[in-house]
CSV table of C-alpha atoms in Angstrom, one decimal:
chain,number,residue,atom,x,y,z
A,135,UNK,CA,7.7,-15.4,-16.5
A,136,UNK,CA,5.6,-13.7,-13.9
A,137,UNK,CA,2.0,-12.6,-14.3
A,138,UNK,CA,0.7,-9.4,-12.8
A,139,UNK,CA,-2.9,-8.9,-11.4
A,140,UNK,CA,-4.7,-5.8,-10.1
A,141,UNK,CA,-7.1,-6.4,-7.2
A,142,UNK,CA,-9.7,-3.8,-6.3
A,143,UNK,CA,-11.4,-3.8,-2.9
A,144,UNK,CA,-14.8,-2.1,-2.8
A,145,UNK,CA,-15.9,-1.3,0.7
A,146,UNK,CA,-19.3,0.1,-0.3
A,147,UNK,CA,-20.8,1.9,2.6
A,148,UNK,CA,-18.9,-0.2,5.2
A,149,UNK,CA,-16.5,1.8,7.4
A,150,UNK,CA,-13.0,0.6,8.1
A,151,UNK,CA,-10.4,1.0,10.9
A,152,UNK,CA,-6.7,0.7,9.8
A,153,UNK,CA,-4.4,1.1,12.7
A,154,UNK,CA,-0.7,2.0,12.6
A,155,UNK,CA,2.1,1.8,15.1
A,156,UNK,CA,2.0,5.0,17.2
A,157,UNK,CA,-1.6,5.8,16.2
A,158,UNK,CA,-4.2,5.4,18.9
A,159,UNK,CA,-7.7,4.0,18.5
A,160,UNK,CA,-8.9,7.6,17.9
A,161,UNK,CA,-7.1,7.7,14.5
A,162,UNK,CA,-7.2,5.6,11.4
A,163,UNK,CA,-5.1,5.3,8.3
A,164,UNK,CA,-6.8,5.4,4.9
A,165,UNK,CA,-5.1,2.3,3.6
A,166,UNK,CA,-3.4,-1.0,4.6
A,167,UNK,CA,0.3,-1.7,4.2
A,168,UNK,CA,1.6,-4.8,2.5
A,169,UNK,CA,2.8,-6.6,5.7
A,170,UNK,CA,-0.7,-6.3,7.3
A,171,UNK,CA,-2.5,-7.3,4.1
A,172,UNK,CA,-0.2,-10.4,3.8
A,173,UNK,CA,-0.8,-11.4,7.5
A,174,UNK,CA,-4.6,-11.1,7.2
A,175,UNK,CA,-4.6,-12.9,3.9
A,176,UNK,CA,-2.4,-15.8,5.1
A,177,UNK,CA,-4.4,-16.1,8.4
A,178,UNK,CA,-7.6,-16.7,6.4
A,179,UNK,CA,-5.8,-19.0,4.1
A,180,UNK,CA,-4.8,-21.1,7.1
A,181,UNK,CA,-8.4,-21.3,8.4
A,182,UNK,CA,-9.7,-22.3,5.0
A,183,UNK,CA,-7.1,-24.9,4.0
A,184,UNK,CA,-5.5,-26.0,7.3
A,185,UNK,CA,-2.2,-25.9,9.1
A,186,UNK,CA,-0.3,-28.1,6.7
A,187,UNK,CA,-1.4,-26.0,3.7
A,188,UNK,CA,-0.3,-22.7,5.2
A,189,UNK,CA,3.0,-24.2,6.4
A,190,UNK,CA,3.7,-25.4,2.9
A,191,UNK,CA,2.8,-21.9,1.6
A,192,UNK,CA,5.2,-20.2,4.0
A,193,UNK,CA,8.0,-22.6,3.1
A,194,UNK,CA,7.9,-21.1,-0.5
A,195,UNK,CA,9.0,-17.6,0.8
A,196,UNK,CA,12.6,-16.6,1.5
A,197,UNK,CA,13.6,-16.2,5.1
A,198,UNK,CA,16.9,-15.6,6.9
A,199,UNK,CA,17.5,-19.4,6.9
A,200,UNK,CA,16.5,-19.8,3.2
A,201,UNK,CA,17.3,-16.5,1.5
A,202,UNK,CA,17.7,-17.8,-2.0
A,203,UNK,CA,14.1,-18.9,-2.6
A,204,UNK,CA,11.9,-17.0,-5.2
A,205,UNK,CA,8.6,-16.2,-3.6
A,206,UNK,CA,5.4,-17.5,-5.3
A,207,UNK,CA,3.9,-14.0,-5.2
A,208,UNK,CA,4.7,-10.4,-4.3
A,209,UNK,CA,2.0,-7.9,-3.2
A,210,UNK,CA,2.0,-4.2,-3.0
A,211,UNK,CA,0.5,-2.2,-0.2
A,212,UNK,CA,-3.0,-1.0,-0.8
A,213,UNK,CA,-3.6,2.4,-2.3
A,214,UNK,CA,-6.6,4.5,-3.1
A,215,UNK,CA,-8.5,4.4,-6.4
A,216,UNK,CA,-11.4,6.6,-7.5
A,217,UNK,CA,-14.0,6.0,-10.1
A,218,UNK,CA,-15.0,9.5,-11.1
A,219,UNK,CA,-17.9,9.3,-13.5
A,220,UNK,CA,-20.6,7.0,-14.9
A,221,UNK,CA,-18.1,5.4,-17.4
A,222,UNK,CA,-16.1,4.2,-14.4
A,223,UNK,CA,-13.0,6.1,-15.5
A,224,UNK,CA,-10.6,5.2,-12.7
A,225,UNK,CA,-7.8,7.2,-11.1
A,226,UNK,CA,-5.2,5.0,-9.4
A,227,UNK,CA,-3.0,6.8,-6.9
A,228,UNK,CA,0.7,5.8,-6.3
A,229,UNK,CA,3.1,7.0,-3.7
A,230,UNK,CA,5.4,9.8,-4.9
A,231,UNK,CA,9.0,8.5,-5.1
A,232,UNK,CA,11.4,10.1,-2.7
A,233,UNK,CA,13.5,11.5,-5.5
A,234,UNK,CA,12.6,14.5,-7.7
A,235,UNK,CA,11.3,13.6,-11.2
A,236,UNK,CA,13.5,14.3,-14.2
A,237,UNK,CA,13.5,17.9,-15.4
A,238,UNK,CA,12.4,19.1,-11.9
A,239,UNK,CA,13.6,22.8,-11.6
A,240,UNK,CA,16.4,23.9,-9.3
A,241,UNK,CA,14.3,26.9,-8.2
A,242,UNK,CA,11.1,25.5,-6.6
A,243,UNK,CA,10.6,27.9,-3.8
A,244,UNK,CA,7.3,29.3,-5.2
A,245,UNK,CA,5.6,25.9,-5.2
A,246,UNK,CA,7.6,23.5,-3.1
A,247,UNK,CA,5.1,23.3,-0.2
A,248,UNK,CA,2.4,22.3,-2.6
A,249,UNK,CA,4.7,19.7,-4.3
A,250,UNK,CA,5.7,18.2,-1.0
A,251,UNK,CA,2.1,17.7,0.0
A,252,UNK,CA,1.5,15.5,-3.0
A,253,UNK,CA,2.3,12.2,-1.2
A,254,UNK,CA,0.3,10.3,-3.8
A,255,UNK,CA,0.1,10.9,-7.6
A,256,UNK,CA,-2.4,9.7,-10.2
A,257,UNK,CA,-0.9,6.9,-12.3
A,258,UNK,CA,-0.8,9.1,-15.4
A,259,UNK,CA,1.1,11.9,-13.7
A,260,UNK,CA,3.3,9.4,-11.9
A,261,UNK,CA,4.2,7.8,-15.3
A,262,UNK,CA,4.8,11.1,-17.0
A,263,UNK,CA,7.1,12.4,-14.3
A,264,UNK,CA,9.0,9.2,-13.6
A,265,UNK,CA,8.8,7.1,-16.7
A,266,UNK,CA,8.0,9.6,-19.5
A,267,UNK,CA,9.2,13.1,-20.4
A,268,UNK,CA,9.3,14.2,-16.8
A,269,UNK,CA,8.3,17.4,-15.0
A,270,UNK,CA,7.2,20.1,-17.4
A,271,UNK,CA,9.1,23.2,-16.2
A,272,UNK,CA,6.5,25.4,-17.9
A,273,UNK,CA,3.0,24.1,-17.4
A,274,UNK,CA,3.6,22.0,-14.3
A,275,UNK,CA,5.5,24.9,-12.6
A,276,UNK,CA,2.8,27.4,-13.5
A,277,UNK,CA,0.0,25.2,-12.3
A,278,UNK,CA,1.7,24.4,-9.0
A,279,UNK,CA,2.4,28.1,-8.4
A,280,UNK,CA,-1.2,28.9,-9.1
A,281,UNK,CA,-2.5,26.2,-6.8
A,282,UNK,CA,-0.1,27.4,-4.1
A,283,UNK,CA,-1.5,30.9,-4.3
A,284,UNK,CA,-5.2,30.2,-4.9
A,285,UNK,CA,-5.9,26.6,-3.7
A,286,UNK,CA,-7.2,25.8,-7.2
A,287,UNK,CA,-5.9,25.4,-10.7
A,288,UNK,CA,-6.7,24.4,-14.3
A,289,UNK,CA,-4.3,22.2,-16.2
A,290,UNK,CA,-3.2,18.6,-16.7
A,291,UNK,CA,-2.4,18.1,-13.0
A,292,UNK,CA,-5.9,19.2,-11.9
A,293,UNK,CA,-7.6,17.3,-14.7
A,294,UNK,CA,-5.9,14.0,-13.7
A,295,UNK,CA,-6.9,14.4,-10.1
A,296,UNK,CA,-3.6,15.3,-8.6
A,297,UNK,CA,-5.0,17.6,-6.0
A,298,UNK,CA,-8.2,15.5,-5.3
A,299,UNK,CA,-6.7,12.6,-3.2
A,300,UNK,CA,-8.6,13.6,-0.1
A,301,UNK,CA,-12.0,13.5,-2.0
A,302,UNK,CA,-11.7,9.7,-2.0
A,303,UNK,CA,-12.5,9.2,1.7
A,304,UNK,CA,-13.5,10.8,4.9
A,305,UNK,CA,-12.7,9.9,8.5
A,306,UNK,CA,-14.7,10.3,11.6
A,307,UNK,CA,-14.6,9.3,15.3
A,308,UNK,CA,-17.3,7.1,16.9
A,309,UNK,CA,-17.8,7.2,20.6
A,310,UNK,CA,-17.8,3.8,22.4
A,311,UNK,CA,-18.1,2.4,25.9
A,312,UNK,CA,-15.6,0.0,27.4
A,313,UNK,CA,-16.8,-2.1,30.3
A,314,UNK,CA,-14.3,-3.6,32.8
A,315,UNK,CA,-14.8,-7.4,33.1
A,316,UNK,CA,-14.0,-7.4,36.8
A,317,UNK,CA,-15.4,-4.2,38.2
A,318,UNK,CA,-18.0,-3.4,35.4
A,319,UNK,CA,-16.7,0.2,35.5
A,320,UNK,CA,-17.4,2.0,32.2
A,321,UNK,CA,-14.9,4.0,30.2
A,322,UNK,CA,-15.8,6.3,27.2
A,323,UNK,CA,-13.4,6.2,24.3
A,324,UNK,CA,-13.4,7.1,20.6
A,325,UNK,CA,-12.5,5.0,17.6
A,326,UNK,CA,-11.6,6.4,14.2
A,327,UNK,CA,-13.2,5.1,11.0
A,328,UNK,CA,-12.6,5.8,7.4
A,329,UNK,CA,-15.5,5.9,4.9
A,330,UNK,CA,-14.7,5.6,1.2
A,331,UNK,CA,-16.9,7.5,-1.3
A,332,UNK,CA,-19.7,5.2,-2.4
A,333,UNK,CA,-21.5,7.4,-4.9
A,334,UNK,CA,-25.1,8.4,-5.1
A,335,UNK,CA,-27.6,9.7,-7.6
A,336,UNK,CA,-26.0,13.2,-7.8
A,337,UNK,CA,-22.4,12.2,-7.1
A,338,UNK,CA,-20.8,9.4,-9.3
A,339,UNK,CA,-17.6,9.5,-7.3
A,340,UNK,CA,-16.8,6.1,-5.8
A,341,UNK,CA,-13.5,5.0,-4.2
A,342,UNK,CA,-11.8,2.0,-2.5
A,343,UNK,CA,-8.4,0.4,-2.2
A,344,UNK,CA,-6.4,-1.6,-4.8
A,345,UNK,CA,-3.2,-3.5,-4.7
A,346,UNK,CA,-0.9,-5.3,-7.3
A,347,UNK,CA,0.0,-9.0,-7.2
A,348,UNK,CA,3.0,-10.4,-9.1
A,349,UNK,CA,2.6,-14.2,-9.4
A,350,UNK,CA,5.5,-16.5,-10.3
A,351,UNK,CA,4.7,-19.7,-12.2
A,352,UNK,CA,4.5,-21.5,-8.8
A,353,UNK,CA,2.2,-18.7,-7.6
A,354,UNK,CA,-0.2,-19.1,-10.5
A,355,UNK,CA,-0.9,-22.6,-9.3
A,356,UNK,CA,-2.1,-21.1,-6.0
A,357,UNK,CA,-4.2,-18.4,-7.7
A,358,UNK,CA,-7.6,-20.1,-7.1
A,359,UNK,CA,-6.9,-20.7,-3.4
A,360,UNK,CA,-5.6,-17.1,-3.0
A,361,UNK,CA,-8.7,-15.7,-4.6
A,362,UNK,CA,-10.9,-17.9,-2.3
A,363,UNK,CA,-9.1,-16.8,0.8
A,364,UNK,CA,-9.4,-13.1,-0.3
A,365,UNK,CA,-13.2,-13.6,-0.8
A,366,UNK,CA,-13.5,-14.9,2.8
A,367,UNK,CA,-11.3,-12.1,4.1
A,368,UNK,CA,-13.7,-9.7,2.4
A,369,UNK,CA,-16.6,-11.3,4.3
A,370,UNK,CA,-14.8,-11.1,7.6
A,371,UNK,CA,-13.3,-7.7,7.2
A,372,UNK,CA,-9.9,-6.2,6.9
A,373,UNK,CA,-8.3,-4.1,9.7
A,374,UNK,CA,-9.6,-3.5,13.2
A,375,UNK,CA,-13.1,-3.3,14.7
A,376,UNK,CA,-14.3,-6.2,12.6
A,377,UNK,CA,-16.8,-7.3,15.3
A,378,UNK,CA,-18.6,-4.0,14.6
A,379,UNK,CA,-18.8,-4.9,10.9
A,380,UNK,CA,-15.9,-2.7,9.8
A,381,UNK,CA,-13.6,-3.5,6.9
A,382,UNK,CA,-15.9,-5.7,4.8
A,383,UNK,CA,-15.3,-5.5,1.1
A,384,UNK,CA,-15.9,-7.3,-2.2
A,385,UNK,CA,-12.8,-8.0,-4.3
A,386,UNK,CA,-12.2,-7.9,-8.1
A,387,UNK,CA,-9.2,-9.9,-9.4
A,388,UNK,CA,-8.4,-8.2,-12.7
A,389,UNK,CA,-5.9,-8.5,-15.5
A,390,UNK,CA,-3.6,-5.4,-15.7
A,391,UNK,CA,-5.0,-2.6,-17.8
A,392,UNK,CA,-2.8,-1.4,-20.6
A,393,UNK,CA,-1.6,1.7,-18.7
A,394,UNK,CA,-0.5,-0.5,-15.8
A,395,UNK,CA,1.3,-2.9,-18.2
A,396,UNK,CA,3.3,-0.1,-19.5
A,397,UNK,CA,4.3,1.0,-16.0
A,398,UNK,CA,5.4,-2.5,-14.7
A,399,UNK,CA,7.2,-3.3,-18.0
A,400,UNK,CA,9.1,0.0,-18.3
A,401,UNK,CA,12.7,-0.8,-19.4
A,402,UNK,CA,14.6,2.5,-19.2
A,403,UNK,CA,14.5,3.0,-15.4
A,404,UNK,CA,17.8,3.3,-13.5
A,405,UNK,CA,16.1,3.2,-10.1
A,406,UNK,CA,13.5,1.1,-8.4
A,407,UNK,CA,10.8,2.7,-6.2
A,408,UNK,CA,8.9,0.6,-3.6
A,409,UNK,CA,5.2,0.1,-3.7
A,410,UNK,CA,5.3,-2.2,-0.7
A,411,UNK,CA,7.2,-2.4,2.6
A,412,UNK,CA,10.6,-4.0,2.4
A,413,UNK,CA,12.8,-5.8,4.9
A,414,UNK,CA,16.0,-7.8,4.5
A,415,UNK,CA,18.6,-8.9,7.0
A,416,UNK,CA,21.5,-8.5,4.5
A,417,UNK,CA,21.6,-5.0,3.2
A,418,UNK,CA,25.0,-3.5,2.3
A,419,UNK,CA,26.1,0.1,2.3
A,420,UNK,CA,26.5,-0.2,-1.5
A,421,UNK,CA,22.8,-1.0,-1.8
A,422,UNK,CA,21.9,2.2,0.1
A,423,UNK,CA,24.3,4.4,-2.0
A,424,UNK,CA,22.4,7.0,-4.0
A,425,UNK,CA,19.2,5.9,-2.5
A,426,UNK,CA,16.4,7.9,-0.9
A,427,UNK,CA,14.3,6.1,1.7
A,428,UNK,CA,12.2,6.3,4.9
A,429,UNK,CA,12.0,3.6,7.6
A,430,UNK,CA,9.0,2.8,9.8
A,431,UNK,CA,8.6,0.5,12.8
A,432,UNK,CA,6.1,-2.2,12.4
A,433,UNK,CA,4.5,-4.1,15.3
A,434,UNK,CA,1.0,-5.0,16.5
A,435,UNK,CA,-0.9,-7.6,18.4
A,436,UNK,CA,-1.2,-11.4,17.8
A,437,UNK,CA,-4.8,-12.0,16.9
A,438,UNK,CA,-5.4,-15.0,19.2
A,439,UNK,CA,-3.7,-13.6,22.3
A,440,UNK,CA,-3.0,-10.3,24.1
A,441,UNK,CA,0.7,-10.5,23.3
A,442,UNK,CA,2.5,-8.0,21.0
A,443,UNK,CA,4.6,-9.2,18.1
A,444,UNK,CA,8.3,-8.2,18.1
A,445,UNK,CA,8.9,-4.8,16.4
A,446,UNK,CA,10.7,-4.7,13.1
A,447,UNK,CA,11.9,-1.7,11.0
A,448,UNK,CA,11.1,-1.7,7.3
A,449,UNK,CA,11.7,0.6,4.3
A,450,UNK,CA,8.5,2.3,3.3
A,451,UNK,CA,6.6,2.8,0.1
A,452,UNK,CA,8.1,5.5,-2.1
A,453,UNK,CA,11.7,4.7,-1.1
A,454,UNK,CA,14.0,4.7,-4.1
A,455,UNK,CA,17.0,2.4,-4.6
A,456,UNK,CA,19.4,1.8,-7.5
A,457,UNK,CA,18.6,-1.9,-7.6
A,458,UNK,CA,15.9,-4.2,-6.2
A,459,UNK,CA,16.0,-7.0,-3.6
A,460,UNK,CA,13.4,-9.7,-3.0
A,461,UNK,CA,13.1,-9.1,0.7
A,462,UNK,CA,12.3,-11.8,3.2
A,463,UNK,CA,9.7,-12.9,5.7
A,464,UNK,CA,10.9,-11.9,9.2
A,465,UNK,CA,10.1,-14.0,12.3
A,466,UNK,CA,8.5,-11.7,14.9
A,467,UNK,CA,7.4,-14.4,17.3
A,468,UNK,CA,7.7,-13.2,20.9
A,469,UNK,CA,9.4,-15.6,23.3
A,470,UNK,CA,6.3,-16.1,25.5
A,471,UNK,CA,4.2,-17.2,22.5
A,472,UNK,CA,4.7,-20.9,21.7
A,473,UNK,CA,1.6,-21.9,19.7
A,474,UNK,CA,3.1,-21.3,16.3
A,475,UNK,CA,5.6,-19.0,14.5
A,476,UNK,CA,4.6,-15.5,13.6
A,477,UNK,CA,6.0,-13.9,10.4
A,478,UNK,CA,5.8,-10.4,9.0
A,479,UNK,CA,6.3,-9.9,5.3
A,480,UNK,CA,9.1,-7.8,4.1
A,481,UNK,CA,8.8,-9.2,0.5
A,482,UNK,CA,9.2,-6.2,-1.7
A,483,UNK,CA,7.4,-5.1,-4.9
A,484,UNK,CA,9.0,-2.2,-6.8
A,485,UNK,CA,8.5,-0.3,-10.1
A,486,UNK,CA,11.3,1.0,-12.4
A,487,UNK,CA,11.6,4.7,-12.7
A,488,UNK,CA,13.8,7.5,-13.9
A,489,UNK,CA,14.7,10.4,-11.6
A,490,UNK,CA,16.5,13.7,-11.7
A,491,UNK,CA,20.3,13.2,-11.8
């Protein structure tokens, strides 16, 4: 039987730079996806416990050559959380599934633009829409129409923080100077950073990132090592611009709160929605039938060299399928890199949901 954990990353006043494929240094994402988190975590694990230990760890994950293995742990991508008052009441945001919730109205023209902008939903709203009674055609419709017309509203959606996602963090660009090593010529460029709300005497709003971990019995044996590696990762920083002090965090490894336990143990869902990236080399057309999904290219640089990893296309968070697959690690080692093998995680983590027929 698997065990679920919730991990909160508190960046305090430290900025962070989270790059994405196709996004230049001038821009930054507000979160880290599951494949990047896995790579950073495993890299630190290797430095802490050695080459043999990390090779033994990677052998426990399914690959194209060993597709039948049950992985020791699954991780979600990171998502934003907000602590909104002195009692530390927390809003956890989840990606909105790419299917309409049950009871969603046929005529949504008056509020569809507002609905479509809700890329992330507070956990309580996410549960009500996709695991509970569904979309309320009276109160939800009225509130979304009001918010579309006025930019504000009063109701359950507003109270739960549905429209306040952007209050969790701010981004800014910092000018930097690059110096050519040969000619010493200088070049001005800008780098984007994200700052999560850290609270002050007048504003109790604090924010950070969180992710979920599902540990198998084999994974529970590794929990202490994984926590130690995560602690070191927090000291070194997550994302880019770490030499400038960006991305440093403190981690809390927590048991699932009751609301989360209800979400992960939901039994009546006919669909599965991803909360991680997902890749598999053996996906049939039957698996994609009645599904709603988006695909993103994933790439990046190898840390210890100036060589790019091979690109791979993955299903994104919020994609909805009629069943779930474990996913696999995909080998993205470029031909010119021979030091060791490079893997990107396509191991999936999904939650059960109901959707509109």
